[in-house]
C-alpha positions as a printed Julia matrix, in Angstrom:
552×3 Matrix{Float64}:
 71.82    -5.65  -17.66
 70.15    -8.32  -15.57
 71.01   -11.97  -17.2
 68.85   -13.88  -14.97
 65.58   -12.33  -16.09
 66.45   -13.26  -19.55
 67.87   -16.73  -19.35
 64.98   -17.89  -17.05
 62.26   -17.14  -19.67
 64.55   -18.73  -22.5
 65.1    -22.15  -20.66
 61.17   -22.25  -19.82
 60.47   -21.83  -23.43
 62.82   -24.38  -24.42
 61.31   -26.8   -21.62
 57.62   -26.23  -23.02
 59.06   -26.51  -26.78
 60.64   -30.03  -25.55
 57.57   -31.2   -23.99
 55.54   -30.31  -27.04
 58.03   -32.12  -29.43
 57.6    -35.32  -26.96
 54.01   -35.55  -27.08
 53.76   -34.69  -30.8
 56.37   -37.56  -31.68
 54.94   -40.06  -29.29
 52.21   -42.17  -30.91
 51.04   -43.83  -27.56
 48.67   -40.6   -26.57
 46.89   -41.15  -29.82
 43.29   -43.06  -29.32
 41.87   -45.43  -32.01
 39.98   -43.56  -34.79
 36.15   -44.57  -35.52
 37.31   -45.73  -38.73
 40.22   -47.89  -37.61
 37.74   -49.31  -34.86
 35.33   -50.25  -37.25
 38.05   -52.1   -39.31
 39.17   -53.99  -36.07
 35.37   -55.0   -35.71
 34.76   -55.89  -39.01
 37.6    -58.77  -39.82
 36.09   -61.52  -42.06
 36.4    -64.54  -41.11
 35.85   -63.55  -37.5
 38.74   -63.97  -35.3
 38.72   -66.36  -32.42
 39.38   -63.65  -30.0
 40.07   -59.79  -30.35
 41.08   -57.66  -27.3
 41.42   -53.99  -28.35
 43.67   -51.54  -26.39
 42.31   -48.26  -27.94
 45.5    -46.82  -29.37
 46.61   -46.36  -32.89
 49.53   -47.83  -34.94
 50.56   -45.47  -37.89
 52.12   -47.29  -40.91
 54.92   -44.73  -42.41
 57.32   -44.63  -45.15
 59.77   -45.61  -42.47
 58.29   -48.85  -41.54
 60.11   -51.9   -42.16
 59.38   -55.5   -42.06
 61.4    -57.99  -40.41
 61.43   -61.51  -40.47
 63.19   -64.37  -38.52
 66.89   -65.07  -39.96
 67.5    -67.66  -42.61
 63.8    -68.21  -43.38
 63.33   -67.42  -47.22
 59.9    -68.71  -46.88
 58.7    -66.23  -44.47
 60.79   -63.56  -46.27
 58.63   -64.26  -49.26
 55.5    -63.72  -47.29
 56.99   -60.4   -45.95
 57.59   -59.38  -49.51
 54.04   -60.43  -50.57
 52.77   -58.02  -47.8
 55.13   -55.46  -49.02
 54.09   -55.72  -52.37
 50.32   -55.67  -51.43
 50.85   -52.35  -49.53
 53.07   -50.32  -51.89
 50.73   -49.42  -54.84
 48.24   -47.67  -52.67
 50.7    -46.19  -49.82
 53.51   -45.51  -52.12
 55.66   -47.01  -49.25
 58.61   -49.52  -50.33
 58.54   -51.54  -47.11
 61.72   -53.08  -46.75
 62.25   -56.57  -45.81
 64.91   -57.54  -43.58
 66.08   -60.25  -41.11
 65.32   -59.31  -37.39
 68.11   -59.1   -34.89
 68.67   -62.17  -33.02
 68.63   -60.5   -29.88
 64.92   -60.14  -30.21
 64.87   -56.26  -29.86
 61.76   -54.44  -31.5
 62.51   -51.02  -32.97
 59.6    -48.73  -33.03
 57.09   -48.39  -35.99
 57.91   -52.12  -37.62
 56.38   -55.2   -38.69
 57.76   -58.47  -37.49
 56.98   -61.85  -38.51
 58.05   -64.86  -36.71
 57.55   -68.47  -36.09
 59.41   -68.5   -32.89
 57.74   -68.76  -29.69
 54.1    -69.72  -31.2
 51.4    -71.58  -29.07
 51.5    -75.18  -30.26
 47.53   -74.94  -30.02
 47.44   -72.52  -32.96
 48.3    -75.46  -35.34
 49.25   -75.06  -38.77
 47.34   -72.23  -39.89
 46.78   -70.26  -36.55
 48.25   -66.98  -35.66
 48.52   -64.36  -32.87
 48.65   -60.52  -34.11
 49.64   -58.16  -31.45
 49.27   -54.52  -32.77
 50.68   -52.01  -30.2
 51.18   -48.36  -30.85
 54.58   -48.92  -31.43
 54.99   -52.04  -33.4
 53.21   -55.2   -35.17
 54.09   -58.59  -34.0
 52.66   -61.48  -36.21
 53.39   -64.91  -34.8
 52.64   -68.44  -35.94
 53.91   -72.1   -35.82
 53.9    -72.46  -39.37
 54.3    -69.85  -42.5
 50.52   -70.82  -43.5
 49.52   -69.09  -40.24
 51.76   -66.31  -41.1
 50.23   -65.83  -44.38
 46.59   -65.96  -42.88
 47.68   -63.26  -40.41
 48.96   -61.02  -43.27
 45.13   -60.81  -44.51
 44.08   -59.73  -41.33
 46.78   -56.85  -41.19
 45.36   -55.93  -44.75
 41.71   -55.87  -43.46
 42.87   -53.64  -40.32
 44.34   -50.99  -42.73
 41.78   -48.58  -44.55
 39.66   -50.11  -47.77
 41.57   -47.98  -49.98
 45.05   -49.79  -49.19
 43.69   -52.33  -51.83
 43.62   -49.92  -54.44
 45.98   -49.98  -57.37
 47.26   -46.24  -57.28
 48.58   -44.16  -54.83
 46.1    -42.7   -52.08
 46.61   -40.13  -49.3
 47.1    -41.6   -45.87
 47.23   -41.91  -42.98
 47.44   -45.37  -42.81
 46.3    -46.1   -39.33
 45.33   -49.52  -37.32
 43.91   -50.02  -33.98
 45.79   -51.58  -31.63
 44.69   -55.1   -30.42
 45.63   -58.64  -29.75
 44.18   -60.96  -32.02
 44.39   -64.86  -31.45
 42.81   -66.78  -34.46
 42.46   -70.52  -35.29
 40.6    -72.36  -37.94
 37.54   -74.43  -37.17
 37.7    -76.75  -40.47
 41.11   -77.92  -41.87
 39.46   -77.77  -45.55
 37.83   -74.34  -46.68
 37.66   -74.31  -50.2
 36.02   -73.21  -53.4
 35.6    -74.66  -56.67
 36.09   -73.24  -60.14
 34.4    -75.06  -62.93
 36.48   -74.53  -66.17
 34.92   -77.23  -68.27
 31.6    -75.79  -69.17
 33.26   -72.4   -69.7
 37.08   -72.02  -69.79
 38.81   -69.45  -67.84
 42.75   -68.83  -68.68
 45.39   -69.02  -66.35
 45.44   -64.97  -65.16
 41.7    -65.52  -64.44
 42.36   -68.46  -62.07
 45.31   -66.43  -60.42
 42.82   -63.67  -59.63
 40.25   -66.6   -58.3
 43.13   -67.74  -55.77
 43.74   -64.09  -54.83
 40.01   -63.38  -53.8
 39.49   -66.63  -52.18
 43.14   -66.33  -50.08
 42.01   -63.01  -48.96
 39.64   -64.53  -46.74
 41.78   -67.38  -45.43
 40.5    -70.18  -47.9
 43.05   -72.87  -48.26
 41.77   -75.3   -51.15
 41.01   -74.64  -55.09
 38.99   -77.17  -56.54
 39.32   -77.19  -60.37
 36.74   -78.92  -62.35
 38.97   -79.5   -65.5
 36.59   -81.73  -67.39
 33.08   -82.14  -68.14
 30.67   -82.86  -71.03
 31.69   -79.62  -72.7
 35.33   -79.67  -72.57
 38.38   -81.33  -71.48
 40.94   -78.62  -70.06
 44.21   -80.11  -69.06
 46.85   -81.62  -71.48
 47.43   -85.26  -71.19
 50.49   -86.28  -73.1
 49.57   -89.88  -73.5
 46.05   -88.98  -74.95
 46.73   -85.61  -76.82
 43.5    -85.15  -78.54
 41.49   -84.98  -75.09
 42.85   -81.19  -74.89
 43.2    -80.43  -78.55
 39.79   -81.63  -79.53
 38.0    -82.04  -76.5
 38.9    -78.78  -74.99
 38.11   -76.89  -78.45
 34.66   -75.65  -77.46
 32.42   -74.87  -74.45
 28.7    -74.03  -73.66
 27.18   -72.14  -76.29
 29.81   -73.3   -79.11
 32.44   -70.51  -78.47
 36.27   -71.17  -78.63
 37.25   -73.22  -75.57
 40.7    -73.73  -74.44
 43.14   -75.95  -72.29
 45.88   -75.64  -70.05
 49.42   -76.91  -70.92
 50.8    -79.21  -68.08
 53.29   -76.21  -67.67
 50.29   -73.79  -67.4
 48.63   -76.04  -64.74
 52.11   -76.11  -62.91
 52.26   -72.44  -63.06
 48.59   -72.19  -61.24
 49.58   -74.7   -58.71
 52.61   -72.94  -57.97
 50.77   -69.43  -57.79
 48.14   -71.22  -55.42
 51.11   -72.65  -53.04
 52.19   -69.14  -52.79
 48.73   -67.86  -51.28
 49.01   -71.22  -49.28
 46.29   -73.08  -51.3
 46.29   -76.65  -52.12
 44.98   -77.34  -55.6
 42.53   -80.35  -56.05
 42.2    -81.12  -59.73
 38.98   -82.97  -60.87
 38.46   -85.35  -63.88
 34.83   -86.41  -63.88
 34.14   -90.0   -64.7
 32.5    -92.03  -65.31
 29.75   -89.72  -66.47
 30.22   -86.0   -67.51
 32.82   -87.72  -69.97
 31.41   -86.38  -73.85
 34.55   -84.48  -74.29
 36.69   -87.48  -74.06
 34.27   -89.55  -76.0
 34.4    -87.13  -78.75
 38.21   -87.18  -78.68
 38.7    -90.73  -78.66
 36.04   -93.13  -80.28
 37.84   -96.37  -78.77
 36.24   -95.17  -75.46
 32.76   -95.48  -76.65
 31.25   -98.98  -76.32
 27.34   -99.14  -76.35
 24.3    -97.15  -76.6
 24.02   -93.96  -74.45
 20.62   -93.42  -73.05
 19.73   -90.01  -71.69
 18.49   -89.45  -68.35
 15.02   -90.05  -67.96
 12.96   -86.7   -68.6
 15.75   -85.38  -70.52
 15.72   -84.27  -74.28
 16.84   -86.7   -76.54
 20.6    -85.6   -77.33
 20.99   -87.72  -80.16
 24.05   -89.06  -78.96
 23.72   -92.78  -79.55
 26.95   -94.29  -80.53
 27.52   -95.4   -84.1
 29.59   -98.38  -85.12
 31.58   -98.15  -88.26
 33.69  -100.94  -89.57
 33.7   -102.75  -86.13
 35.26   -99.68  -84.51
 33.33   -97.11  -82.17
 32.91   -93.74  -83.49
 33.82   -90.64  -81.61
 30.58   -88.57  -80.04
 30.2    -85.17  -81.3
 31.21   -81.95  -79.36
 28.67   -80.83  -77.04
 28.02   -77.43  -76.28
 24.58   -77.52  -74.39
 23.91   -77.76  -70.5
 22.02   -80.96  -70.09
 23.84   -83.86  -68.11
 23.47   -87.32  -67.57
 23.85   -88.85  -70.94
 27.44   -89.99  -71.2
 29.46   -92.79  -69.53
 32.54   -94.61  -69.8
 32.36   -98.46  -70.56
 33.46  -100.45  -67.56
 33.8   -103.95  -69.98
 36.32  -102.04  -72.32
 39.91  -102.61  -72.01
 40.76   -98.95  -73.11
 38.69   -97.3   -70.57
 40.88   -98.17  -67.65
 44.29   -97.6   -69.96
 42.71   -94.19  -70.34
 41.79   -93.69  -66.47
 45.44   -95.09  -65.4
 47.05   -92.64  -67.77
 44.85   -89.58  -66.93
 45.26   -90.11  -63.03
 49.03   -90.92  -63.34
 49.83   -87.77  -65.6
 47.58   -85.53  -63.3
 49.27   -86.9   -59.96
 52.86   -86.15  -61.2
 52.03   -82.79  -61.67
 49.73   -82.03  -58.33
 51.78   -81.95  -55.33
 48.69   -81.74  -53.16
 47.19   -84.82  -51.48
 43.92   -84.9   -53.58
 42.55   -86.27  -57.05
 38.88   -85.92  -57.51
 37.3    -88.43  -59.67
 33.65   -86.45  -59.81
 31.31   -89.59  -59.94
 28.18   -87.52  -59.8
 25.28   -87.72  -62.18
 26.19   -90.82  -63.97
 22.58   -91.8   -65.18
 23.87   -93.46  -68.24
 25.83   -95.92  -66.06
 24.44   -99.26  -64.81
 24.56   -99.3   -60.93
 26.48  -102.44  -60.99
 29.32  -100.87  -63.47
 29.41   -97.78  -61.32
 30.05   -99.78  -58.1
 33.02  -101.44  -60.2
 34.02   -97.99  -61.41
 34.37   -96.48  -58.01
 36.44   -99.58  -56.7
 38.81   -99.14  -60.06
 39.05   -95.49  -59.34
 40.19   -95.95  -55.79
 42.69   -98.44  -56.71
 44.34   -96.12  -59.5
 44.19   -93.19  -57.13
 45.88   -95.04  -54.18
 48.65   -96.55  -56.63
 49.79   -92.99  -57.39
 49.97   -92.23  -53.74
 46.84   -89.72  -53.7
 43.56   -89.62  -51.64
 40.47   -89.92  -53.86
 37.69   -87.47  -53.46
 34.33   -87.88  -55.2
 30.85   -86.52  -55.19
 28.46   -88.1   -52.88
 27.31   -90.78  -55.18
 30.41   -92.81  -54.57
 28.9    -94.1   -51.26
 26.99   -96.64  -53.27
 30.89   -98.3   -53.77
 33.01   -99.76  -51.58
 34.37   -96.72  -49.54
 35.95   -96.26  -46.15
 37.96   -93.9   -43.98
 40.72   -93.55  -46.85
 38.16   -91.91  -49.14
 36.66   -88.22  -49.1
 32.9    -87.92  -50.31
 31.63   -84.42  -51.04
 27.83   -83.81  -50.4
 26.05   -81.74  -52.57
 22.15   -82.9   -52.84
 21.33   -86.24  -51.29
 21.14   -86.77  -47.67
 20.99   -90.64  -48.06
 24.35   -90.86  -49.65
 26.13   -88.1   -47.73
 24.87   -89.81  -44.35
 25.88   -93.46  -45.94
 29.2    -91.97  -46.61
 29.78   -91.06  -43.19
 28.29   -94.52  -41.7
 31.13   -96.08  -44.11
 33.9    -93.94  -42.29
 34.53   -91.37  -45.19
 35.07   -87.64  -44.11
 32.56   -85.27  -45.63
 33.09   -81.98  -47.5
 30.1    -80.1   -47.32
 29.12   -78.51  -50.15
 24.84   -78.4   -50.04
 23.68   -76.96  -53.42
 20.9    -75.35  -51.7
 23.41   -73.25  -49.76
 26.65   -73.0   -51.22
 26.2    -73.53  -55.14
 27.37   -70.02  -56.24
 26.04   -70.33  -59.52
 22.5    -70.19  -58.39
 20.88   -67.07  -58.54
 20.19   -64.61  -55.63
 16.79   -64.15  -56.79
 14.11   -64.35  -59.57
 15.7    -60.75  -61.06
 19.33   -62.11  -61.23
 20.34   -62.16  -65.06
 23.32   -64.83  -64.44
 22.92   -68.28  -62.92
 20.5    -71.05  -62.61
 18.11   -71.82  -59.68
 17.36   -75.64  -59.92
 18.6    -75.94  -56.41
 17.43   -72.86  -54.93
 17.51   -69.02  -54.94
 20.55   -67.98  -52.52
 20.35   -64.74  -51.25
 23.31   -63.69  -49.23
 21.63   -64.13  -45.67
 20.58   -67.92  -46.67
 24.4    -68.37  -47.8
 25.32   -67.59  -44.52
 22.59   -69.01  -42.25
 23.43   -72.69  -42.09
 25.59   -74.85  -39.96
 27.65   -77.84  -41.62
 27.09   -80.05  -38.34
 23.24   -79.56  -38.67
 22.86   -80.48  -42.17
 22.56   -84.35  -42.01
 21.32   -86.87  -39.69
 24.15   -88.58  -37.69
 26.9    -86.22  -39.18
 28.69   -84.36  -36.68
 31.91   -82.07  -36.78
 33.92   -85.19  -36.3
 32.73   -86.57  -39.61
 33.31   -83.16  -41.56
 36.68   -82.35  -43.05
 35.42   -78.83  -44.07
 33.32   -76.91  -46.57
 33.62   -75.86  -50.01
 31.53   -73.39  -52.3
 31.41   -74.46  -56.07
 30.84   -72.24  -59.05
 29.4    -74.25  -61.81
 29.93   -72.03  -65.08
 26.74   -72.93  -67.38
 26.06   -69.21  -67.66
 29.27   -67.64  -66.44
 31.44   -66.41  -69.33
 33.64   -63.51  -67.85
 35.77   -62.56  -64.67
 33.15   -59.91  -64.02
 30.49   -62.75  -64.07
 32.5    -64.65  -61.79
 32.83   -62.02  -59.31
 29.44   -60.9   -59.28
 28.19   -64.6   -58.53
 30.55   -65.3   -55.77
 30.95   -61.9   -53.8
 29.22   -61.14  -51.48
 28.61   -64.92  -50.88
 32.22   -66.24  -50.54
 33.16   -64.42  -47.5
 30.27   -65.95  -45.59
 31.39   -69.54  -46.6
 34.88   -68.6   -45.53
 33.53   -67.25  -42.19
 31.73   -70.64  -41.66
 34.87   -72.88  -42.44
 37.32   -70.67  -40.36
 35.46   -69.29  -37.52
 34.84   -71.07  -34.19
 32.09   -68.83  -33.07
 29.31   -71.34  -32.08
 26.77   -68.4   -32.12
 27.26   -67.07  -35.61
 24.59   -64.45  -36.11
 23.48   -62.7   -39.51
 22.38   -59.54  -37.91
 25.85   -59.07  -36.42
 27.62   -60.53  -39.64
 25.79   -58.18  -41.99
 27.04   -55.37  -40.28
 30.54   -56.55  -40.92
 30.03   -57.49  -44.16
 28.92   -53.84  -45.29
 32.23   -52.45  -44.59
 33.95   -54.72  -47.16
 31.95   -53.34  -50.06
 34.55   -50.34  -50.13
 37.17   -53.06  -50.12
 35.76   -55.09  -53.14
 35.4    -51.62  -54.99
 39.03   -50.83  -54.08
 39.99   -54.43  -55.61
 37.99   -53.68  -58.65
 35.71   -56.51  -57.84
 32.35   -56.48  -59.56
 29.78   -57.41  -56.58
 26.5    -58.07  -56.17
 24.8    -55.2   -53.9
 22.0    -57.09  -51.93
 19.27   -54.97  -50.7
 19.73   -57.0   -47.27
 22.92   -55.3   -46.46
 23.5    -51.35  -45.66
 26.65   -51.1   -47.61
 29.31   -48.65  -46.59
 30.31   -46.34  -49.34
């Protein structure tokens, strides 16, 4: 027998098999799929820079997430990512400490705050996706959390579903560097007109954090309802929070529930800004405590007569009736009453004690029933009380009529005169122009929810504006950031909320985050179209604007 003739083909076969095995097990030769390329090109907010490298990283059940040794905070972010990916992929991605020698094993995800560029600031990050691993680097944990949202967007839309889906779970390889343009990027949820429970607010937090927003402004009080427990004035929540617009059952948060919301927001690197609106929008308080009344309440000119004139019985003020309509401008606190400032001090003190963030919002808008000279006194007293509680005061633009300066923040919403005056006095501005950012405004005349007193705001109009071009003499140096409010006169359910904020919310997030000076609606709407399937996967009920060719 000629063994050499048998051995040579045998070894040749082994060689070919080995080569085939190498190529089939090596990820580096696999080019980026069209779907992964589209995801990379469609991140919202748009990153500062993206350098695609044309290959593919595949998430598998063997993938692990590794973090800096000894950092529980970073480990929590890694666990958040693992928890987000598990329902759809079925992968229980383990979270472990990285080896101190810095070696990177193939197929894994690494989160680190070591070696980051100082210019990334507190929220910036760099994300390097290679065919072998993913490395997310930031100066601070907040930057890692923002980068995790980008990782989610680089994966297929079905990754957001709550049930197991078929893979593969591929991401385009690239190097992304991303830094926010403004330090304040927020949304406001009005729970005063219609009350929304703790779980609804948590869902709202998840939705805004997905687009890298970092502030939740909670409108806790209004004429129609007082939504936060104040232990020294218990009837505010018990009676003042008992109803809402339309007369339905209202509700309020206990201080423990409020702390739960704040803690949940902190886990998403969002700061809660509580608002107790004064001296107007206070009927719920006046209905709870008659001693806060003290004179005839005059409805704003042109408003309907609301029958809210104070009644004096036996020398004592009588509480007003609870209010369930949507008119504004008829209520006010009384500057001459001693009880007024005891009330304000107690409210701000208790709220400050359970609010770890730096801001307390005192409202100050639409105080049509307050004399101007009294209003100016109120602004001064509000400022003193907030400062005494070691917080920074925010108020709607009307506070510019008072003695304010660089230690006060004004929120612009409608009057250029007051917005420009606030900037002249040295106050930073939060830009919330009602004609552009009010998410309770209808999309068009056919929209069943919402109002249109400011404007109809279609998705293109919501995106096509620049905070630095809106007010004369107000540049980026005068602006703290932007905020998109959702008032709830007509908003009753979570589906209502989702329909009115999406797709507009993602555009506001991009205006606040992205540094691109040449933002284009025509370019943005192509990226926006790919987020429809993501919202569907998240079970978000969004408005399918005809201006966008939505992906299915």
